[in-house]
PDB file of C-alpha atoms and ligand atoms in Angstrom:
ATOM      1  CA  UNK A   1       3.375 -19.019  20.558  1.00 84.00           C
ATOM      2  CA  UNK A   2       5.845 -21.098  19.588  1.00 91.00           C
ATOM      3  CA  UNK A   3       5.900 -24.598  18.174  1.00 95.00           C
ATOM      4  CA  UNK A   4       8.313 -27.526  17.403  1.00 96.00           C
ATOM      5  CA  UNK A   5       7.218 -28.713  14.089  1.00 97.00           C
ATOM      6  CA  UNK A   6       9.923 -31.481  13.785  1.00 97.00           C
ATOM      7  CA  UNK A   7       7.789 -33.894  13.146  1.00 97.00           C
ATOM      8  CA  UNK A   8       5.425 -32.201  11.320  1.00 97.00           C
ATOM      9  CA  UNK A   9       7.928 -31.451   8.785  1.00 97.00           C
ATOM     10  CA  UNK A  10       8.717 -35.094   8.454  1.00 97.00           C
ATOM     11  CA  UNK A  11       5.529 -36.394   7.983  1.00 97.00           C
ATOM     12  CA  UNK A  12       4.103 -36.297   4.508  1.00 96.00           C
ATOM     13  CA  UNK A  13       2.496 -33.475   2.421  1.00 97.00           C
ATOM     14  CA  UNK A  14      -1.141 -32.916   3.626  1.00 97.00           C
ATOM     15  CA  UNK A  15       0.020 -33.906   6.874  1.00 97.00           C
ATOM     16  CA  UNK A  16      -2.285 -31.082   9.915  1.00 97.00           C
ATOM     17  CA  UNK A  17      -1.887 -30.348  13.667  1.00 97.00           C
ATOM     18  CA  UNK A  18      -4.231 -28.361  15.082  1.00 97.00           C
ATOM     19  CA  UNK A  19      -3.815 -26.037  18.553  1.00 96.00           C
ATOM     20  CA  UNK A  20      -5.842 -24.226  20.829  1.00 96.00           C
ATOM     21  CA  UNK A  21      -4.547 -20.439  21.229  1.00 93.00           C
ATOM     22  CA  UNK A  22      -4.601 -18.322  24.384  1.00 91.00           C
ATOM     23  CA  UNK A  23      -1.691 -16.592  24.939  1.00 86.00           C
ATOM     24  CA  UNK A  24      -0.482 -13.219  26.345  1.00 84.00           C
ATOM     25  CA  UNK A  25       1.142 -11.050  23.331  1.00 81.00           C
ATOM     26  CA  UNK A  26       3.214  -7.809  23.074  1.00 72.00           C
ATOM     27  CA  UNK A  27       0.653  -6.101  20.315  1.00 63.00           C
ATOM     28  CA  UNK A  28       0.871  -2.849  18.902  1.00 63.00           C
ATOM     29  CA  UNK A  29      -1.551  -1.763  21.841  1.00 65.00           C
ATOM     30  CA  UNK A  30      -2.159  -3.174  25.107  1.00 72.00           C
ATOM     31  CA  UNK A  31      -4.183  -6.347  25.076  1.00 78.00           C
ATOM     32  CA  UNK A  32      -7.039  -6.524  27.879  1.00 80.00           C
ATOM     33  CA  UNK A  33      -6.980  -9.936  27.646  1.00 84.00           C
ATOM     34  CA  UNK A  34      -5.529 -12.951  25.995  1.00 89.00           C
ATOM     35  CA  UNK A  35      -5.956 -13.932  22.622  1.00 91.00           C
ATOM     36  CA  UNK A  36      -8.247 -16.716  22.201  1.00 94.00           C
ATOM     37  CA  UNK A  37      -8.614 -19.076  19.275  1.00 96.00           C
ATOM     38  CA  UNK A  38      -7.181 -21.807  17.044  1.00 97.00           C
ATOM     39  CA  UNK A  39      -4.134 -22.286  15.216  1.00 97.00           C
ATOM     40  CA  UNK A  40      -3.844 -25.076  12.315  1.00 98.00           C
ATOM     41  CA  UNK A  41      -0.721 -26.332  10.692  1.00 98.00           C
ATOM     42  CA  UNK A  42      -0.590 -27.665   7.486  1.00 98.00           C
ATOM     43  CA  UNK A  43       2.285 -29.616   5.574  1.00 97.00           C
ATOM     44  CA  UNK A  44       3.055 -28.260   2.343  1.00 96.00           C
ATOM     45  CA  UNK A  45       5.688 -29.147  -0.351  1.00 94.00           C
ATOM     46  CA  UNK A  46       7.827 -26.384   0.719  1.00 92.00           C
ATOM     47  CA  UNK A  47       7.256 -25.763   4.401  1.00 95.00           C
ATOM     48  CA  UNK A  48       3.743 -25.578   6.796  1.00 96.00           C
ATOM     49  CA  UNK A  49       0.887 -23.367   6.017  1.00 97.00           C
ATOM     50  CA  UNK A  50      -0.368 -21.072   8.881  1.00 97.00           C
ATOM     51  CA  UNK A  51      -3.802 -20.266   9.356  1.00 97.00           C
ATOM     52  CA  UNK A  52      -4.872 -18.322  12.645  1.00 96.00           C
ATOM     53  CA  UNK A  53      -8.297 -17.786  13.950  1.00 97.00           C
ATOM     54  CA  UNK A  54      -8.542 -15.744  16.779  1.00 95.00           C
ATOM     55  CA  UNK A  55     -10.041 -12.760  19.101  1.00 94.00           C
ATOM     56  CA  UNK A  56      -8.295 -10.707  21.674  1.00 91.00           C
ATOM     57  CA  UNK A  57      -9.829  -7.131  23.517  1.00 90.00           C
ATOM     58  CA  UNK A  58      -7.223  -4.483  22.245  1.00 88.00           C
ATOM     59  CA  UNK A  59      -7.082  -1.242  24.727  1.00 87.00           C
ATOM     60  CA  UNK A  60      -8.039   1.438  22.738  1.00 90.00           C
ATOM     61  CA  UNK A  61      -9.370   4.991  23.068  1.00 92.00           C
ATOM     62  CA  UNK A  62     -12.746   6.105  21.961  1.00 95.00           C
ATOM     63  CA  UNK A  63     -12.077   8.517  19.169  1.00 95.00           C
ATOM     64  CA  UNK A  64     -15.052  11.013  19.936  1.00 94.00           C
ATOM     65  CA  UNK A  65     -15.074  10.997  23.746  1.00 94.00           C
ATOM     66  CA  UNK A  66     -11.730   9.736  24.615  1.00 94.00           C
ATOM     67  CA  UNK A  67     -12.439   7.273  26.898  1.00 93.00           C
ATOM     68  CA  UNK A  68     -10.442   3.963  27.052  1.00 92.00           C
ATOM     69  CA  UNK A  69     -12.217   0.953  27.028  1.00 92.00           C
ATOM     70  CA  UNK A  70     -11.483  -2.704  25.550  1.00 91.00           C
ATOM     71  CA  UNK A  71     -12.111  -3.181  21.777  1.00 90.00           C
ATOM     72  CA  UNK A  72     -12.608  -6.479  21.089  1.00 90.00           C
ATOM     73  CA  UNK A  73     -10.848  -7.504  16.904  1.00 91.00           C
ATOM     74  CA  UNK A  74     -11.055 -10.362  15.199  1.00 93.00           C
ATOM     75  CA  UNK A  75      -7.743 -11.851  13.611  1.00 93.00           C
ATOM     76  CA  UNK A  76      -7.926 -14.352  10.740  1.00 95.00           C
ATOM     77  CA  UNK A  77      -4.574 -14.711   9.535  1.00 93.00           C
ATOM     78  CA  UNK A  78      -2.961 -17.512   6.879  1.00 94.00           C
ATOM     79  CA  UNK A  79       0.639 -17.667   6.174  1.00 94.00           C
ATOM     80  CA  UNK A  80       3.762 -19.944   4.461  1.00 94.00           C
ATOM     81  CA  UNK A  81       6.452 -20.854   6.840  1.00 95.00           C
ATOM     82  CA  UNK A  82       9.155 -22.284   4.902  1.00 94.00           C
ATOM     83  CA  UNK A  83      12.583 -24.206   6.719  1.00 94.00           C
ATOM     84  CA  UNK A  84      15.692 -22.884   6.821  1.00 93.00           C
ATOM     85  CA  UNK A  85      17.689 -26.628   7.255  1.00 94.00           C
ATOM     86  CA  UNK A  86      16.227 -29.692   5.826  1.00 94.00           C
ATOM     87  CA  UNK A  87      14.847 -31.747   8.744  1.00 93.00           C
ATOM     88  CA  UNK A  88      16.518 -34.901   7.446  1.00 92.00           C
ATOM     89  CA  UNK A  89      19.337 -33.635   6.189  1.00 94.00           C
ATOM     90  CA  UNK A  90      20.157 -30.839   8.278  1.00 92.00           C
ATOM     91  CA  UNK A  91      21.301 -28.493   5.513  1.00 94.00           C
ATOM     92  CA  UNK A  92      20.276 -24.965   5.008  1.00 92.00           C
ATOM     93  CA  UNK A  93      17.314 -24.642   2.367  1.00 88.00           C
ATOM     94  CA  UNK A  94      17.309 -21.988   0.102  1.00 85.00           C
ATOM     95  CA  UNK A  95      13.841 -20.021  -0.540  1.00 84.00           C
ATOM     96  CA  UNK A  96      11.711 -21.868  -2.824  1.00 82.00           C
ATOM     97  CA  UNK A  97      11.455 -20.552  -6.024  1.00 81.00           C
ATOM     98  CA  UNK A  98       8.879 -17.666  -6.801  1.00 78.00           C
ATOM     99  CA  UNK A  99       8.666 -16.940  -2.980  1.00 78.00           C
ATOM    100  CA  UNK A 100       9.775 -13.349  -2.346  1.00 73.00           C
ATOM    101  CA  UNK A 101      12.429 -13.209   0.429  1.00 69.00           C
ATOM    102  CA  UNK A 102      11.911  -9.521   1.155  1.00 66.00           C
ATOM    103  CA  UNK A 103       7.837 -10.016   1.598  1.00 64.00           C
ATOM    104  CA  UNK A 104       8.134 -13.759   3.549  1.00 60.00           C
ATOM    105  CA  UNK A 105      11.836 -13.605   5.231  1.00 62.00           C
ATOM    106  CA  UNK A 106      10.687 -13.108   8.632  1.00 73.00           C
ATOM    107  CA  UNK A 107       8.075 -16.630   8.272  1.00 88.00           C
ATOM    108  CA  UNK A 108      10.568 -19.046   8.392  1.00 91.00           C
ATOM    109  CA  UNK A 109      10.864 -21.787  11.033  1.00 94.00           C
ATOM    110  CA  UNK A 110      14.751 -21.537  12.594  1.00 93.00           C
ATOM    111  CA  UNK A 111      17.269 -24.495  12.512  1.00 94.00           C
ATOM    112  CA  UNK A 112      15.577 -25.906  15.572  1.00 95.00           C
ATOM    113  CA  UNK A 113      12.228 -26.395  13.738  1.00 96.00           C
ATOM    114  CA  UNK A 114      10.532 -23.594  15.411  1.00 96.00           C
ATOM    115  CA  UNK A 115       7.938 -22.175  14.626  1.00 95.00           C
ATOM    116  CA  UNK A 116       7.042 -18.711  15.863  1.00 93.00           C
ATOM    117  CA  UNK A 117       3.634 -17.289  15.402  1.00 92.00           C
ATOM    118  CA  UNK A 118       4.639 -13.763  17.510  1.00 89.00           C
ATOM    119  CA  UNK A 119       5.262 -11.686  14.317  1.00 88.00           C
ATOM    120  CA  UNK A 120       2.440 -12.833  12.215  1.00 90.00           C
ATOM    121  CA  UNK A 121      -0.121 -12.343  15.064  1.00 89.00           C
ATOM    122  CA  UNK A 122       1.449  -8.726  15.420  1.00 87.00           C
ATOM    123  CA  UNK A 123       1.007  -7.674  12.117  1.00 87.00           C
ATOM    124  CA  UNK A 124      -2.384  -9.228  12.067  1.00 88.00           C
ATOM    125  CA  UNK A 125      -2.923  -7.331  15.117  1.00 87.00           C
ATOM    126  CA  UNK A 126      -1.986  -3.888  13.696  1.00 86.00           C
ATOM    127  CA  UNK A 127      -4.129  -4.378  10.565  1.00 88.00           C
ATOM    128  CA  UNK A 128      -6.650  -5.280  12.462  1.00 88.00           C
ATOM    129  CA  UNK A 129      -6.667  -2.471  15.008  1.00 87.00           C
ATOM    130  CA  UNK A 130      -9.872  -0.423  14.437  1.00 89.00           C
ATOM    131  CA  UNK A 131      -8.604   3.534  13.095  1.00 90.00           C
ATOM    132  CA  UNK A 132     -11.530   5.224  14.926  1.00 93.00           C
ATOM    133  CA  UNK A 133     -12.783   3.110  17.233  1.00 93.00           C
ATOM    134  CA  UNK A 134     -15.844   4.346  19.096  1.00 94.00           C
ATOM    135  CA  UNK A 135     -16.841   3.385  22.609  1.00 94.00           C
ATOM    136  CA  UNK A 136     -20.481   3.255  21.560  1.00 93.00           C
ATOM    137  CA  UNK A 137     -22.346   3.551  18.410  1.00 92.00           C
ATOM    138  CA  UNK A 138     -23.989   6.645  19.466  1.00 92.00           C
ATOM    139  CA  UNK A 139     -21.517   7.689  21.107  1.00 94.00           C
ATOM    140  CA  UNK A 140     -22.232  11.410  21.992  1.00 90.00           C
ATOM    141  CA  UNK A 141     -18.374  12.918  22.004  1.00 92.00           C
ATOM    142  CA  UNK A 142     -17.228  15.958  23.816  1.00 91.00           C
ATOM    143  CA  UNK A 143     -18.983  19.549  24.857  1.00 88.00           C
ATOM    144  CA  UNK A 144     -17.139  21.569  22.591  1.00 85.00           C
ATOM    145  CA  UNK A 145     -17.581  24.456  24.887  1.00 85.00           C
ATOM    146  CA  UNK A 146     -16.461  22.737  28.185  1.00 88.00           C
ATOM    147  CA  UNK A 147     -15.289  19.319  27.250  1.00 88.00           C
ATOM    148  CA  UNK A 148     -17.705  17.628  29.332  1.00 89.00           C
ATOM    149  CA  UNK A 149     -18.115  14.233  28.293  1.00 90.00           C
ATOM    150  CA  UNK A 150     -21.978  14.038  27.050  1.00 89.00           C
ATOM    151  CA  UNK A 151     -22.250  10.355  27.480  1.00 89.00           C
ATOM    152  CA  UNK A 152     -21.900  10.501  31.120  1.00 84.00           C
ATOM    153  CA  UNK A 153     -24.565  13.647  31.186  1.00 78.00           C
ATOM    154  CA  UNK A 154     -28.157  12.698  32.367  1.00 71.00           C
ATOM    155  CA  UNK A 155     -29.757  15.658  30.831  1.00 67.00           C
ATOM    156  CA  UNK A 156     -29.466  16.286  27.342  1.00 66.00           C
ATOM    157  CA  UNK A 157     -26.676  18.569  27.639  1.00 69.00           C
ATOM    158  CA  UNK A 158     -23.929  20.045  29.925  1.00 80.00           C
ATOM    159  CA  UNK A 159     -25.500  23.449  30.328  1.00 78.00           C
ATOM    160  CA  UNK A 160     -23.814  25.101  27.768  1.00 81.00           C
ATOM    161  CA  UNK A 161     -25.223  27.155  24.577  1.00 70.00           C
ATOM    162  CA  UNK A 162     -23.934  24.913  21.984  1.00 62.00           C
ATOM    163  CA  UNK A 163     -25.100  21.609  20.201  1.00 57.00           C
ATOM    164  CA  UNK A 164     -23.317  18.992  21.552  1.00 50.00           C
ATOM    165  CA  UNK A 165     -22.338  17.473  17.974  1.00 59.00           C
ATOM    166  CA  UNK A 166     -19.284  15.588  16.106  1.00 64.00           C
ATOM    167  CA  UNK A 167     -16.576  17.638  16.382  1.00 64.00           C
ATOM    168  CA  UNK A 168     -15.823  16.874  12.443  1.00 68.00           C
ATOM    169  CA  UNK A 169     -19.017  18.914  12.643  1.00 66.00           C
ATOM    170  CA  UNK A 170     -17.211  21.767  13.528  1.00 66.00           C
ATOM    171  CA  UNK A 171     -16.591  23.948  10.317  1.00 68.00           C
ATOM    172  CA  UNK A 172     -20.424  23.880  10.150  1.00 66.00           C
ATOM    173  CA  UNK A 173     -20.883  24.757  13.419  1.00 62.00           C
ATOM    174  CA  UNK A 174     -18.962  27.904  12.853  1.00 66.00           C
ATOM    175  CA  UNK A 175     -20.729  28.755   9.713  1.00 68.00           C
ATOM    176  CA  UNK A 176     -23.980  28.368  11.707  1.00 63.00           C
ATOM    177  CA  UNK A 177     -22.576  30.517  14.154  1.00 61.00           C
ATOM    178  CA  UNK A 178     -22.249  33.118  11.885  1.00 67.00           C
ATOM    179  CA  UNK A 179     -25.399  32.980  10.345  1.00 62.00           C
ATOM    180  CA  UNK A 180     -26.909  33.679  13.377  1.00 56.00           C
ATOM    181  CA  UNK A 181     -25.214  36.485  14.917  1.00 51.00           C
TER     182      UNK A 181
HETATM  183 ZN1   ZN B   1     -16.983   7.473  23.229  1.00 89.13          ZN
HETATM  184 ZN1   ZN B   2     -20.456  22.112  27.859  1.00 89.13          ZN
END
């Protein structure tokens, strides 16, 4: 995911490229697949404006029953790569002024005009990586009792003498419990 933008950064303000996407990519889990999409680049004043559209199945586990399975996210990403040498010149280039180096250090493009979309895909990646991802909508979780899992069930339940439920359920469950003792 890396591009010369020489020339880009020679041609005038306003100046685009645009480039199909579909790469492998070290994410912050393990891709199932490529990601897949479009990348434009945009001539700016200052540098080349990023803007990634794209869609990759991230490995993830199911957070009720455990189960892996392939998630697929979206990433829609936009970001300011500024130079670090004039292309004409060949001179280092300061920041531009009201940029903040801590927040946009790591999107510049190097001496050799490269630009490298790795790190901004990451991040994108990690924001977009679902927090409780869930193999199913109804996804029916774990027996409690003996951990079966009560998707893969074909009666109603695993045989045991509880309500298959959420586990966040589970306070409840107790109280229930209780009550009926
Ligand atoms: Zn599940
Ligand atoms: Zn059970």
């Amino acid at each position: 995911m890396r591009y010369n933008v020489a020339q880009l950064l020679k041609d005038q303000t306003g100046s685009a490229r645009s480039y199909e996407l579909n790469e492998d990519l070290d994410g912050p889990a393990p891709l199932e697949g490529l990601v897949r999409g479009q990348v434009w680049l945009l001539r700016t004043h200052h540098g080349i404006l990023v803007r990634a559209e794209a869609e990759t199945p991230l490995a993830v586990t199911c957070s009720r029953c455990l189960a892996n399975f392939a998630a697929p996210v979206g990433l829609t990403v936009e970001e300011e790569f500024f130079p670090v040498i004039d292309v004409d010149t060949g001179r280092g280039v300061p920041m531009p002024e009201g940029v903040d180096e801590d927040a946009n250090g790591e999107f510049r493009i190097d001496a050799n005009h490269t630009l490298d979309l790795t790190e901004m895909l990451r991040q994108c990646m990690i924001t977009a990586t679902p927090m409780k991802p869930l193999c199913q909508p109804q996804c029916r979780g774990l027996c409690l009792e003996c951990g079966a899992n009560l998707n893969s069930l074909k009666s109603e339940a695993c045989g045991c003498d509880v309500v298959p439920r959420d586990p966040r359920w589970g306070a409840l469950a107790e109280l229930l419990q209780q009550k009926r003792v």
